PDB file of C-alpha atoms in Angstrom:
ATOM      1  CA  MET A  74       0.000   0.000   0.000  1.00 92.00           C
ATOM      2  CA  ASN A  75       1.438   3.349  -1.067  1.00 95.00           C
ATOM      3  CA  ILE A  76       0.353   6.656   0.457  1.00 97.00           C
ATOM      4  CA  ALA A  77       1.369  10.003  -1.050  1.00 97.00           C
ATOM      5  CA  VAL A  78       1.985  12.660   1.601  1.00 97.00           C
ATOM      6  CA  LEU A  79       1.554  16.228   0.392  1.00 96.00           C
ATOM      7  CA  GLY A  80       3.874  18.182   2.634  1.00 92.00           C
ATOM      8  CA  ASN A  81       7.401  19.074   3.604  1.00 92.00           C
ATOM      9  CA  PRO A  82       9.777  16.184   2.789  1.00 92.00           C
ATOM     10  CA  ASN A  83      11.831  17.105   5.865  1.00 93.00           C
ATOM     11  CA  SER A  84       8.830  17.142   8.184  1.00 94.00           C
ATOM     12  CA  TRP A  85       9.066  15.305  11.497  1.00 96.00           C
ATOM     13  CA  TYR A  86       5.548  14.014  10.866  1.00 96.00           C
ATOM     14  CA  LEU A  87       6.518  12.334   7.606  1.00 96.00           C
ATOM     15  CA  SER A  88       9.455  10.683   9.362  1.00 96.00           C
ATOM     16  CA  ASP A  89       7.189   9.570  12.196  1.00 97.00           C
ATOM     17  CA  LEU A  90       4.695   8.025   9.769  1.00 97.00           C
ATOM     18  CA  GLN A  91       7.495   6.243   7.927  1.00 95.00           C
ATOM     19  CA  ARG A  92       8.832   4.954  11.245  1.00 95.00           C
ATOM     20  CA  ALA A  93       5.377   3.684  12.203  1.00 95.00           C
ATOM     21  CA  ALA A  94       4.990   1.986   8.821  1.00 94.00           C
ATOM     22  CA  ARG A  95       8.279   0.130   9.302  1.00 92.00           C
ATOM     23  CA  GLU A  96       7.206  -1.049  12.733  1.00 91.00           C
ATOM     24  CA  GLU A  97       3.747  -2.122  11.572  1.00 81.00           C
ATOM     25  CA  ASN A  98       4.953  -5.500  10.367  1.00 67.00           C
ATOM     26  CA  SER A  99       1.492  -6.842   9.572  1.00 58.00           C
ATOM     27  CA  GLN A 100       0.930  -4.321   6.780  1.00 64.00           C
ATOM     28  CA  ASP A 101       3.014  -3.403   3.751  1.00 83.00           C
ATOM     29  CA  ILE A 102       2.509   0.356   3.748  1.00 90.00           C
ATOM     30  CA  ARG A 103       4.833   3.061   2.468  1.00 93.00           C
ATOM     31  CA  PHE A 104       4.619   6.839   2.742  1.00 96.00           C
ATOM     32  CA  HIS A 105       6.018   8.938  -0.123  1.00 95.00           C
ATOM     33  CA  SER A 106       6.564  12.699   0.085  1.00 96.00           C
ATOM     34  CA  LEU A 107       5.186  14.882  -2.715  1.00 96.00           C
ATOM     35  CA  PRO A 108       5.259  18.702  -2.828  1.00 94.00           C
ATOM     36  CA  PHE A 109       2.241  20.918  -3.409  1.00 93.00           C
ATOM     37  CA  SER A 110       4.443  23.249  -5.467  1.00 92.00           C
ATOM     38  CA  THR A 111       4.862  20.814  -8.375  1.00 94.00           C
ATOM     39  CA  ILE A 112       1.256  19.674  -8.725  1.00 95.00           C
ATOM     40  CA  GLN A 113       0.179  19.696 -12.353  1.00 95.00           C
ATOM     41  CA  ALA A 114      -2.998  18.529 -14.031  1.00 95.00           C
ATOM     42  CA  GLY A 115      -4.031  17.416 -17.485  1.00 92.00           C
ATOM     43  CA  ILE A 116      -7.383  17.317 -19.259  1.00 92.00           C
ATOM     44  CA  ARG A 117      -7.573  15.029 -22.266  1.00 89.00           C
ATOM     45  CA  ASN A 118      -9.858  12.482 -23.918  1.00 85.00           C
ATOM     46  CA  GLY A 119     -12.821  13.656 -21.881  1.00 83.00           C
ATOM     47  CA  LYS A 120     -11.039  13.066 -18.577  1.00 85.00           C
ATOM     48  CA  ALA A 121      -9.563  15.392 -15.951  1.00 84.00           C
ATOM     49  CA  ASP A 122      -7.946  12.811 -13.681  1.00 78.00           C
ATOM     50  CA  ASP A 123      -4.314  13.230 -14.748  1.00 88.00           C
ATOM     51  CA  ILE A 124      -3.100  14.817 -11.498  1.00 94.00           C
ATOM     52  CA  ARG A 125       0.567  14.487 -10.625  1.00 94.00           C
ATOM     53  CA  SER A 126       3.404  15.969  -8.597  1.00 95.00           C
ATOM     54  CA  ALA A 127       7.155  15.545  -9.050  1.00 90.00           C
ATOM     55  CA  GLU A 128       6.329  13.554 -12.200  1.00 90.00           C
ATOM     56  CA  GLN A 129       4.417  10.972 -10.158  1.00 94.00           C
ATOM     57  CA  SER A 130       0.764  10.404 -10.940  1.00 95.00           C
ATOM     58  CA  PHE A 131      -1.608  10.410  -8.004  1.00 95.00           C
ATOM     59  CA  ARG A 132      -3.024   7.226  -9.553  1.00 94.00           C
ATOM     60  CA  MET A 133       0.131   5.416  -8.453  1.00 95.00           C
ATOM     61  CA  PHE A 134      -0.984   5.783  -4.844  1.00 97.00           C
ATOM     62  CA  ASP A 135      -3.758   4.199  -2.832  1.00 97.00           C
ATOM     63  CA  ALA A 136      -4.444   7.482  -1.051  1.00 97.00           C
ATOM     64  CA  VAL A 137      -3.198  11.041  -0.716  1.00 98.00           C
ATOM     65  CA  LEU A 138      -2.629  12.370   2.809  1.00 98.00           C
ATOM     66  CA  ILE A 139      -2.486  16.147   3.225  1.00 97.00           C
ATOM     67  CA  ARG A 140       0.062  17.170   5.840  1.00 95.00           C
ATOM     68  CA  THR A 141       0.347  20.872   5.071  1.00 90.00           C
ATOM     69  CA  MET A 142      -1.341  23.699   3.218  1.00 83.00           C
ATOM     70  CA  PRO A 143       1.531  25.937   2.090  1.00 84.00           C
ATOM     71  CA  PRO A 144       1.043  29.615   1.277  1.00 84.00           C
ATOM     72  CA  GLY A 145       0.760  30.706  -2.327  1.00 87.00           C
ATOM     73  CA  SER A 146      -0.978  33.136  -4.623  1.00 91.00           C
ATOM     74  CA  LEU A 147      -4.762  33.024  -4.851  1.00 91.00           C
ATOM     75  CA  GLU A 148      -4.491  31.269  -8.218  1.00 95.00           C
ATOM     76  CA  GLN A 149      -2.047  28.680  -6.875  1.00 95.00           C
ATOM     77  CA  VAL A 150      -4.148  27.834  -3.833  1.00 93.00           C
ATOM     78  CA  ILE A 151      -7.368  27.548  -5.848  1.00 94.00           C
ATOM     79  CA  PHE A 152      -5.668  25.392  -8.488  1.00 96.00           C
ATOM     80  CA  ARG A 153      -4.223  23.022  -5.893  1.00 95.00           C
ATOM     81  CA  MET A 154      -7.584  22.560  -4.197  1.00 96.00           C
ATOM     82  CA  ASN A 155      -9.399  22.117  -7.514  1.00 96.00           C
ATOM     83  CA  ALA A 156      -6.883  19.445  -8.531  1.00 96.00           C
ATOM     84  CA  LEU A 157      -7.648  17.554  -5.318  1.00 96.00           C
ATOM     85  CA  HIS A 158     -11.396  17.943  -5.911  1.00 96.00           C
ATOM     86  CA  LEU A 159     -11.111  16.511  -9.432  1.00 95.00           C
ATOM     87  CA  PHE A 160      -8.931  13.650  -8.201  1.00 95.00           C
ATOM     88  CA  GLU A 161     -11.618  12.788  -5.642  1.00 96.00           C
ATOM     89  CA  ARG A 162     -14.360  12.984  -8.282  1.00 94.00           C
ATOM     90  CA  SER A 163     -12.438  10.480 -10.386  1.00 93.00           C
ATOM     91  CA  GLY A 164     -12.391   8.009  -7.490  1.00 94.00           C
ATOM     92  CA  GLY A 165      -9.207   8.986  -5.666  1.00 95.00           C
ATOM     93  CA  LEU A 166      -9.005   8.982  -1.873  1.00 97.00           C
ATOM     94  CA  VAL A 167      -7.763  12.185  -0.207  1.00 98.00           C
ATOM     95  CA  LEU A 168      -7.485  12.596   3.563  1.00 97.00           C
ATOM     96  CA  ASN A 169      -8.654  14.952   4.689  1.00 96.00           C
ATOM     97  CA  CYS A 170     -10.891  15.580   1.714  1.00 98.00           C
ATOM     98  CA  ALA A 171     -10.395  18.812  -0.194  1.00 97.00           C
ATOM     99  CA  ARG A 172     -13.597  20.312   1.149  1.00 98.00           C
ATOM    100  CA  ALA A 173     -12.514  19.684   4.745  1.00 98.00           C
ATOM    101  CA  ILE A 174      -9.241  21.513   4.107  1.00 96.00           C
ATOM    102  CA  GLU A 175     -11.092  24.445   2.542  1.00 96.00           C
ATOM    103  CA  ILE A 176     -13.515  24.731   5.447  1.00 97.00           C
ATOM    104  CA  ALA A 177     -11.009  24.313   8.265  1.00 96.00           C
ATOM    105  CA  VAL A 178      -8.406  26.700   6.860  1.00 94.00           C
ATOM    106  CA  ASP A 179     -11.035  29.473   6.760  1.00 94.00           C
ATOM    107  CA  LYS A 180     -11.786  30.524  10.346  1.00 95.00           C
ATOM    108  CA  TYR A 181     -14.901  32.480   9.368  1.00 96.00           C
ATOM    109  CA  LEU A 182     -16.449  29.656   7.355  1.00 97.00           C
ATOM    110  CA  SER A 183     -15.599  26.914   9.839  1.00 97.00           C
ATOM    111  CA  LEU A 184     -16.782  28.862  12.874  1.00 97.00           C
ATOM    112  CA  GLY A 185     -19.971  29.868  11.066  1.00 98.00           C
ATOM    113  CA  LEU A 186     -20.769  26.255  10.187  1.00 98.00           C
ATOM    114  CA  LEU A 187     -20.102  25.176  13.772  1.00 99.00           C
ATOM    115  CA  ALA A 188     -22.467  27.871  15.045  1.00 98.00           C
ATOM    116  CA  GLN A 189     -25.157  26.844  12.548  1.00 98.00           C
ATOM    117  CA  SER A 190     -24.802  23.296  13.885  1.00 98.00           C
ATOM    118  CA  ASN A 191     -25.612  24.568  17.397  1.00 98.00           C
ATOM    119  CA  LEU A 192     -22.074  24.072  18.696  1.00 98.00           C
ATOM    120  CA  THR A 193     -20.823  26.732  21.113  1.00 97.00           C
ATOM    121  CA  VAL A 194     -18.177  29.081  19.690  1.00 98.00           C
ATOM    122  CA  PRO A 195     -16.890  32.495  20.830  1.00 97.00           C
ATOM    123  CA  GLU A 196     -18.838  35.594  19.830  1.00 97.00           C
ATOM    124  CA  THR A 197     -17.132  36.756  16.662  1.00 97.00           C
ATOM    125  CA  ILE A 198     -17.472  39.705  14.285  1.00 97.00           C
ATOM    126  CA  ILE A 199     -15.778  39.937  10.898  1.00 97.00           C
ATOM    127  CA  CYS A 200     -15.632  43.262   9.078  1.00 96.00           C
ATOM    128  CA  GLN A 201     -13.618  45.226   6.526  1.00 95.00           C
ATOM    129  CA  THR A 202     -13.328  48.795   7.820  1.00 96.00           C
ATOM    130  CA  ALA A 203     -11.661  50.298  10.871  1.00 96.00           C
ATOM    131  CA  GLU A 204     -14.867  52.122  11.769  1.00 96.00           C
ATOM    132  CA  ASP A 205     -16.908  48.921  11.801  1.00 97.00           C
ATOM    133  CA  ALA A 206     -14.143  47.127  13.683  1.00 96.00           C
ATOM    134  CA  LEU A 207     -14.130  49.754  16.436  1.00 96.00           C
ATOM    135  CA  THR A 208     -17.883  49.364  16.838  1.00 97.00           C
ATOM    136  CA  ALA A 209     -17.424  45.584  16.987  1.00 97.00           C
ATOM    137  CA  TYR A 210     -14.624  45.988  19.531  1.00 96.00           C
ATOM    138  CA  GLU A 211     -16.924  47.898  21.859  1.00 96.00           C
ATOM    139  CA  ARG A 212     -19.774  45.457  21.283  1.00 96.00           C
ATOM    140  CA  LEU A 213     -17.505  42.550  22.229  1.00 96.00           C
ATOM    141  CA  GLY A 214     -16.680  44.156  25.555  1.00 95.00           C
ATOM    142  CA  GLY A 215     -13.393  45.885  24.804  1.00 95.00           C
ATOM    143  CA  ASP A 216     -11.264  42.759  25.221  1.00 95.00           C
ATOM    144  CA  VAL A 217     -10.830  40.940  21.940  1.00 96.00           C
ATOM    145  CA  VAL A 218      -8.582  38.606  20.039  1.00 94.00           C
ATOM    146  CA  ILE A 219      -7.653  39.591  16.490  1.00 94.00           C
ATOM    147  CA  LYS A 220      -6.903  36.643  14.234  1.00 92.00           C
ATOM    148  CA  PRO A 221      -5.961  36.199  10.594  1.00 90.00           C
ATOM    149  CA  VAL A 222      -8.798  34.470   8.771  1.00 89.00           C
ATOM    150  CA  PHE A 223      -6.251  32.026   7.376  1.00 86.00           C
ATOM    151  CA  GLY A 224      -3.410  30.669   9.506  1.00 71.00           C
ATOM    152  CA  GLY A 225      -2.596  28.463  12.461  1.00 62.00           C
ATOM    153  CA  GLU A 226      -0.281  27.618  15.365  1.00 58.00           C
ATOM    154  CA  GLY A 227      -1.067  30.941  17.030  1.00 58.00           C
ATOM    155  CA  ARG A 228       0.675  32.974  14.331  1.00 69.00           C
ATOM    156  CA  GLY A 229      -0.633  36.504  13.820  1.00 78.00           C
ATOM    157  CA  ILE A 230      -2.995  36.365  16.805  1.00 86.00           C
ATOM    158  CA  THR A 231      -3.158  39.452  19.034  1.00 90.00           C
ATOM    159  CA  ARG A 232      -5.174  40.248  22.124  1.00 91.00           C
ATOM    160  CA  ILE A 233      -6.260  43.887  22.430  1.00 94.00           C
ATOM    161  CA  SER A 234      -7.927  45.535  25.412  1.00 94.00           C
ATOM    162  CA  ASP A 235      -6.650  49.090  24.881  1.00 94.00           C
ATOM    163  CA  PRO A 236      -8.925  51.351  22.745  1.00 94.00           C
ATOM    164  CA  ALA A 237      -6.056  53.434  21.345  1.00 95.00           C
ATOM    165  CA  LEU A 238      -4.146  50.324  20.310  1.00 94.00           C
ATOM    166  CA  ALA A 239      -7.336  48.925  18.801  1.00 94.00           C
ATOM    167  CA  VAL A 240      -7.783  52.009  16.604  1.00 95.00           C
ATOM    168  CA  ARG A 241      -4.207  51.782  15.298  1.00 94.00           C
ATOM    169  CA  ALA A 242      -4.479  48.050  14.629  1.00 94.00           C
ATOM    170  CA  PHE A 243      -7.804  48.369  12.809  1.00 94.00           C
ATOM    171  CA  ARG A 244      -6.562  51.235  10.632  1.00 95.00           C
ATOM    172  CA  MET A 245      -3.453  49.289   9.696  1.00 93.00           C
ATOM    173  CA  LEU A 246      -5.508  46.237   8.713  1.00 92.00           C
ATOM    174  CA  GLU A 247      -7.852  48.404   6.658  1.00 92.00           C
ATOM    175  CA  GLN A 248      -4.900  49.988   4.830  1.00 92.00           C
ATOM    176  CA  LEU A 249      -3.578  46.515   4.066  1.00 90.00           C
ATOM    177  CA  GLU A 250      -7.024  45.646   2.642  1.00 84.00           C
ATOM    178  CA  GLY A 251      -7.294  42.848   5.154  1.00 85.00           C
ATOM    179  CA  ILE A 252     -10.333  41.285   6.758  1.00 91.00           C
ATOM    180  CA  ILE A 253     -10.661  42.268  10.427  1.00 94.00           C
ATOM    181  CA  TYR A 254     -11.596  39.165  12.413  1.00 95.00           C
ATOM    182  CA  LEU A 255     -12.532  39.972  16.017  1.00 96.00           C
ATOM    183  CA  GLN A 256     -13.374  37.460  18.707  1.00 96.00           C
ATOM    184  CA  SER A 257     -14.389  38.045  22.298  1.00 95.00           C
ATOM    185  CA  PHE A 258     -11.636  36.961  24.669  1.00 94.00           C
ATOM    186  CA  ILE A 259     -12.597  34.059  26.908  1.00 92.00           C
ATOM    187  CA  ALA A 260     -10.857  34.067  30.293  1.00 87.00           C
ATOM    188  CA  HIS A 261      -9.606  30.481  30.156  1.00 81.00           C
ATOM    189  CA  GLY A 262      -6.927  30.715  32.827  1.00 79.00           C
ATOM    190  CA  GLY A 263      -4.082  30.086  30.406  1.00 78.00           C
ATOM    191  CA  SER A 264      -5.159  26.598  29.397  1.00 86.00           C
ATOM    192  CA  ASP A 265      -7.212  24.767  26.810  1.00 92.00           C
ATOM    193  CA  ILE A 266      -7.585  21.200  25.609  1.00 95.00           C
ATOM    194  CA  ARG A 267      -6.703  19.697  22.279  1.00 96.00           C
ATOM    195  CA  VAL A 268      -8.776  16.736  21.139  1.00 98.00           C
ATOM    196  CA  PHE A 269      -7.243  14.744  18.294  1.00 98.00           C
ATOM    197  CA  VAL A 270     -10.067  13.113  16.354  1.00 99.00           C
ATOM    198  CA  LEU A 271      -9.258  10.060  14.225  1.00 98.00           C
ATOM    199  CA  GLY A 272     -12.455   8.723  12.720  1.00 97.00           C
ATOM    200  CA  GLN A 273     -14.590   8.058  15.798  1.00 95.00           C
ATOM    201  CA  ARG A 274     -11.614   7.718  18.136  1.00 97.00           C
ATOM    202  CA  THR A 275     -10.276  10.562  20.255  1.00 98.00           C
ATOM    203  CA  PHE A 276      -7.009  11.370  22.028  1.00 98.00           C
ATOM    204  CA  CYS A 277      -6.779  14.326  24.361  1.00 97.00           C
ATOM    205  CA  MET A 278      -4.353  16.551  26.232  1.00 96.00           C
ATOM    206  CA  ARG A 279      -4.455  19.774  28.198  1.00 93.00           C
ATOM    207  CA  ARG A 280      -2.213  22.650  27.134  1.00 90.00           C
ATOM    208  CA  GLN A 281      -1.111  25.337  29.567  1.00 86.00           C
ATOM    209  CA  ASN A 282       1.070  28.402  29.171  1.00 78.00           C
ATOM    210  CA  LEU A 283       2.022  30.310  32.311  1.00 71.00           C
ATOM    211  CA  SER A 284       3.728  33.139  30.407  1.00 65.00           C
ATOM    212  CA  ASP A 285       1.348  33.712  27.484  1.00 67.00           C
ATOM    213  CA  TRP A 286      -2.430  33.599  27.069  1.00 68.00           C
ATOM    214  CA  ARG A 287      -1.857  31.576  23.881  1.00 70.00           C
ATOM    215  CA  THR A 288      -1.541  27.901  24.734  1.00 67.00           C
ATOM    216  CA  ASN A 289      -0.012  26.544  21.517  1.00 68.00           C
ATOM    217  CA  ILE A 290       2.866  24.121  22.088  1.00 65.00           C
ATOM    218  CA  SER A 291       4.784  25.989  19.362  1.00 64.00           C
ATOM    219  CA  LEU A 292       4.530  29.147  21.501  1.00 60.00           C
ATOM    220  CA  GLY A 293       5.737  27.628  24.737  1.00 65.00           C
ATOM    221  CA  GLY A 294       2.612  25.867  25.945  1.00 70.00           C
ATOM    222  CA  GLN A 295       3.131  22.700  27.968  1.00 80.00           C
ATOM    223  CA  GLY A 296       1.127  19.561  27.332  1.00 86.00           C
ATOM    224  CA  GLN A 297      -0.395  17.629  30.220  1.00 90.00           C
ATOM    225  CA  PRO A 298      -2.429  14.416  30.437  1.00 92.00           C
ATOM    226  CA  TYR A 299      -6.142  15.143  30.508  1.00 93.00           C
ATOM    227  CA  GLU A 300      -9.171  12.896  30.786  1.00 94.00           C
ATOM    228  CA  ALA A 301     -11.969  14.656  28.966  1.00 95.00           C
ATOM    229  CA  SER A 302     -15.622  14.012  29.697  1.00 96.00           C
ATOM    230  CA  GLU A 303     -17.728  12.178  27.148  1.00 96.00           C
ATOM    231  CA  GLU A 304     -19.594  15.451  26.587  1.00 95.00           C
ATOM    232  CA  VAL A 305     -16.390  17.176  25.486  1.00 97.00           C
ATOM    233  CA  LEU A 306     -15.256  14.253  23.321  1.00 97.00           C
ATOM    234  CA  LYS A 307     -18.654  14.137  21.643  1.00 97.00           C
ATOM    235  CA  LEU A 308     -18.399  17.869  21.013  1.00 98.00           C
ATOM    236  CA  ALA A 309     -15.022  17.375  19.328  1.00 98.00           C
ATOM    237  CA  ARG A 310     -16.331  14.575  17.122  1.00 98.00           C
ATOM    238  CA  GLN A 311     -19.305  16.702  16.117  1.00 98.00           C
ATOM    239  CA  ALA A 312     -17.007  19.599  15.243  1.00 99.00           C
ATOM    240  CA  ALA A 313     -14.843  17.366  13.050  1.00 98.00           C
ATOM    241  CA  THR A 314     -17.958  16.076  11.296  1.00 98.00           C
ATOM    242  CA  VAL A 315     -19.198  19.603  10.613  1.00 98.00           C
ATOM    243  CA  VAL A 316     -15.987  20.507   8.789  1.00 98.00           C
ATOM    244  CA  GLN A 317     -16.001  17.080   7.051  1.00 98.00           C
ATOM    245  CA  ALA A 318     -12.639  16.078   8.552  1.00 98.00           C
ATOM    246  CA  GLU A 319     -11.792  12.471   9.413  1.00 98.00           C
ATOM    247  CA  ILE A 320      -8.551  13.555  11.078  1.00 99.00           C
ATOM    248  CA  ALA A 321      -8.819  16.749  13.113  1.00 98.00           C
ATOM    249  CA  GLY A 322      -7.443  18.698  16.020  1.00 97.00           C
ATOM    250  CA  VAL A 323     -10.222  20.440  17.946  1.00 98.00           C
ATOM    251  CA  ASP A 324      -9.245  23.203  20.364  1.00 96.00           C
ATOM    252  CA  ILE A 325     -11.653  23.757  23.256  1.00 96.00           C
ATOM    253  CA  VAL A 326     -11.576  26.204  26.178  1.00 95.00           C
ATOM    254  CA  PHE A 327     -13.821  26.448  29.196  1.00 94.00           C
ATOM    255  CA  THR A 328     -15.522  29.634  30.320  1.00 92.00           C
ATOM    256  CA  PRO A 329     -15.272  30.633  34.011  1.00 91.00           C
ATOM    257  CA  GLU A 330     -18.687  28.966  34.363  1.00 92.00           C
ATOM    258  CA  GLY A 331     -17.322  25.701  32.944  1.00 92.00           C
ATOM    259  CA  THR A 332     -18.992  25.801  29.525  1.00 94.00           C
ATOM    260  CA  PRO A 333     -16.887  24.193  26.765  1.00 96.00           C
ATOM    261  CA  VAL A 334     -16.338  26.488  23.778  1.00 97.00           C
ATOM    262  CA  ILE A 335     -14.813  25.433  20.449  1.00 98.00           C
ATOM    263  CA  LEU A 336     -12.086  27.809  19.318  1.00 96.00           C
ATOM    264  CA  GLU A 337     -10.900  26.107  16.167  1.00 95.00           C
ATOM    265  CA  VAL A 338     -10.824  22.909  14.125  1.00 97.00           C
ATOM    266  CA  ASN A 339      -7.519  22.065  12.461  1.00 96.00           C
ATOM    267  CA  ALA A 340      -7.736  19.677   9.494  1.00 96.00           C
ATOM    268  CA  VAL A 341      -3.960  19.125   9.413  1.00 96.00           C
ATOM    269  CA  PRO A 342      -3.296  18.536  13.111  1.00 95.00           C
ATOM    270  CA  GLY A 343       0.082  17.790  14.623  1.00 94.00           C
ATOM    271  CA  TRP A 344       0.584  15.075  17.212  1.00 96.00           C
ATOM    272  CA  LYS A 345       4.167  15.306  18.462  1.00 94.00           C
ATOM    273  CA  GLY A 346       3.267  16.844  21.817  1.00 92.00           C
ATOM    274  CA  LEU A 347       0.173  14.664  22.105  1.00 95.00           C
ATOM    275  CA  SER A 348       2.183  11.469  21.632  1.00 96.00           C
ATOM    276  CA  GLU A 349       4.676  12.542  24.281  1.00 95.00           C
ATOM    277  CA  VAL A 350       1.990  13.507  26.800  1.00 94.00           C
ATOM    278  CA  THR A 351      -0.338  10.538  26.342  1.00 95.00           C
ATOM    279  CA  GLY A 352       2.274   7.872  25.656  1.00 95.00           C
ATOM    280  CA  THR A 353       0.221   6.855  22.617  1.00 97.00           C
ATOM    281  CA  ASP A 354       1.918   6.224  19.287  1.00 98.00           C
ATOM    282  CA  ILE A 355      -0.346   8.531  17.280  1.00 98.00           C
ATOM    283  CA  ALA A 356       1.577   7.942  14.047  1.00 97.00           C
ATOM    284  CA  MET A 357       0.903   4.225  14.424  1.00 97.00           C
ATOM    285  CA  GLU A 358      -2.785   4.902  15.048  1.00 97.00           C
ATOM    286  CA  VAL A 359      -2.925   7.113  11.941  1.00 97.00           C
ATOM    287  CA  THR A 360      -1.145   4.449   9.890  1.00 96.00           C
ATOM    288  CA  ARG A 361      -3.618   1.775  10.978  1.00 95.00           C
ATOM    289  CA  TYR A 362      -6.544   4.085  10.310  1.00 97.00           C
ATOM    290  CA  LEU A 363      -5.277   4.817   6.801  1.00 96.00           C
ATOM    291  CA  THR A 364      -4.813   1.111   6.115  1.00 94.00           C
ATOM    292  CA  LYS A 365      -8.404   0.382   7.094  1.00 95.00           C
ATOM    293  CA  ARG A 366      -9.724   3.444   5.295  1.00 96.00           C
ATOM    294  CA  VAL A 367      -7.977   2.530   2.046  1.00 95.00           C
ATOM    295  CA  GLY A 368      -9.349  -1.001   2.243  1.00 92.00           C
ATOM    296  CA  ASN A 369     -12.897   0.260   2.739  1.00 92.00           C
ATOM    297  CA  HIS A 370     -12.490   2.749  -0.105  1.00 91.00           C
ATOM    298  CA  GLN A 371     -11.259   0.096  -2.515  1.00 89.00           C
ATOM    299  CA  GLU A 372     -14.163  -2.185  -1.610  1.00 89.00           C
ATOM    300  CA  GLN A 373     -16.610   0.664  -2.221  1.00 87.00           C
ATOM    301  CA  GLN A 374     -15.001   1.448  -5.580  1.00 83.00           C
ATOM    302  CA  LEU A 375     -15.362  -2.200  -6.596  1.00 81.00           C
ATOM    303  CA  THR A 376     -19.015  -2.244  -5.531  1.00 81.00           C
ATOM    304  CA  ASP A 377     -19.722   0.971  -7.425  1.00 76.00           C
ATOM    305  CA  SER A 378     -18.085  -0.356 -10.607  1.00 70.00           C
ATOM    306  CA  LYS A 379     -20.208  -3.522 -10.439  1.00 70.00           C
ATOM    307  CA  ASP A 380     -23.357  -1.447 -10.000  1.00 68.00           C
ATOM    308  CA  VAL A 381     -22.479   0.628 -13.073  1.00 65.00           C
ATOM    309  CA  SER A 382     -21.775  -2.456 -15.195  1.00 63.00           C
ATOM    310  CA  ASN A 383     -25.113  -3.954 -14.193  1.00 59.00           C
TER     311      ASN A 383
END
């Protein structure tokens, strides 16, 4: 079984998956790195399924695993996602699916869909002008978090509770023709929980940062073992389902009253800190999940082809 991994060839996660594949003696599975930057597509003979990268056709692989979503121009990003969509339409297996990546990478869209599914999220206002942003700032109580609509790992996130600083920040974003994404700050005591969703299974840890309100491990947060309630785990699974992700990292904080609130759903979640904290070989779990998922997909493809022939 051959899995193409769209991502950095020097990534620790690729190495960890390859290590897990070597140790999983019962299955012959190999992970191959392919870059997003060399994806090309062909349309010929009434078909649009000739998708390849680094001169290797996606058809050579049993599945494509997305491990990053690199920056690029608007045209590049749209083309890459459309190529994945067309590969899926032609019967290819992509995890997470292209639509899940599109939803999760867009904080406005993902949070809006979560809210429409009656899942609790922070009060959020998205606008385009400094004037509207200042009104939103006051409406949200004068203590807000400004986030880039696209991005992750805590990058570009700022907490503002000073009106003068808010005015300067909003004017700068307006001049840059950026979207101003404001979210009410939830006093979470410097900690949140990360739930790693893998199909219907969940793995969880608590993250705490004593020197920064941002809890990301990449920003100095420390992971701790955490036994989440079934209510919280169910919430995480529901959130992953809403964004159509089979593999997801769901970030949840608790209000001072104890209400769980979903901050974000990551469709390309890391697991290095989680593996260390929980003692669970997450890469092995992902490898086994992919093996089962590919088998189910191939069986479904065979069934569908028989139905068409009949």
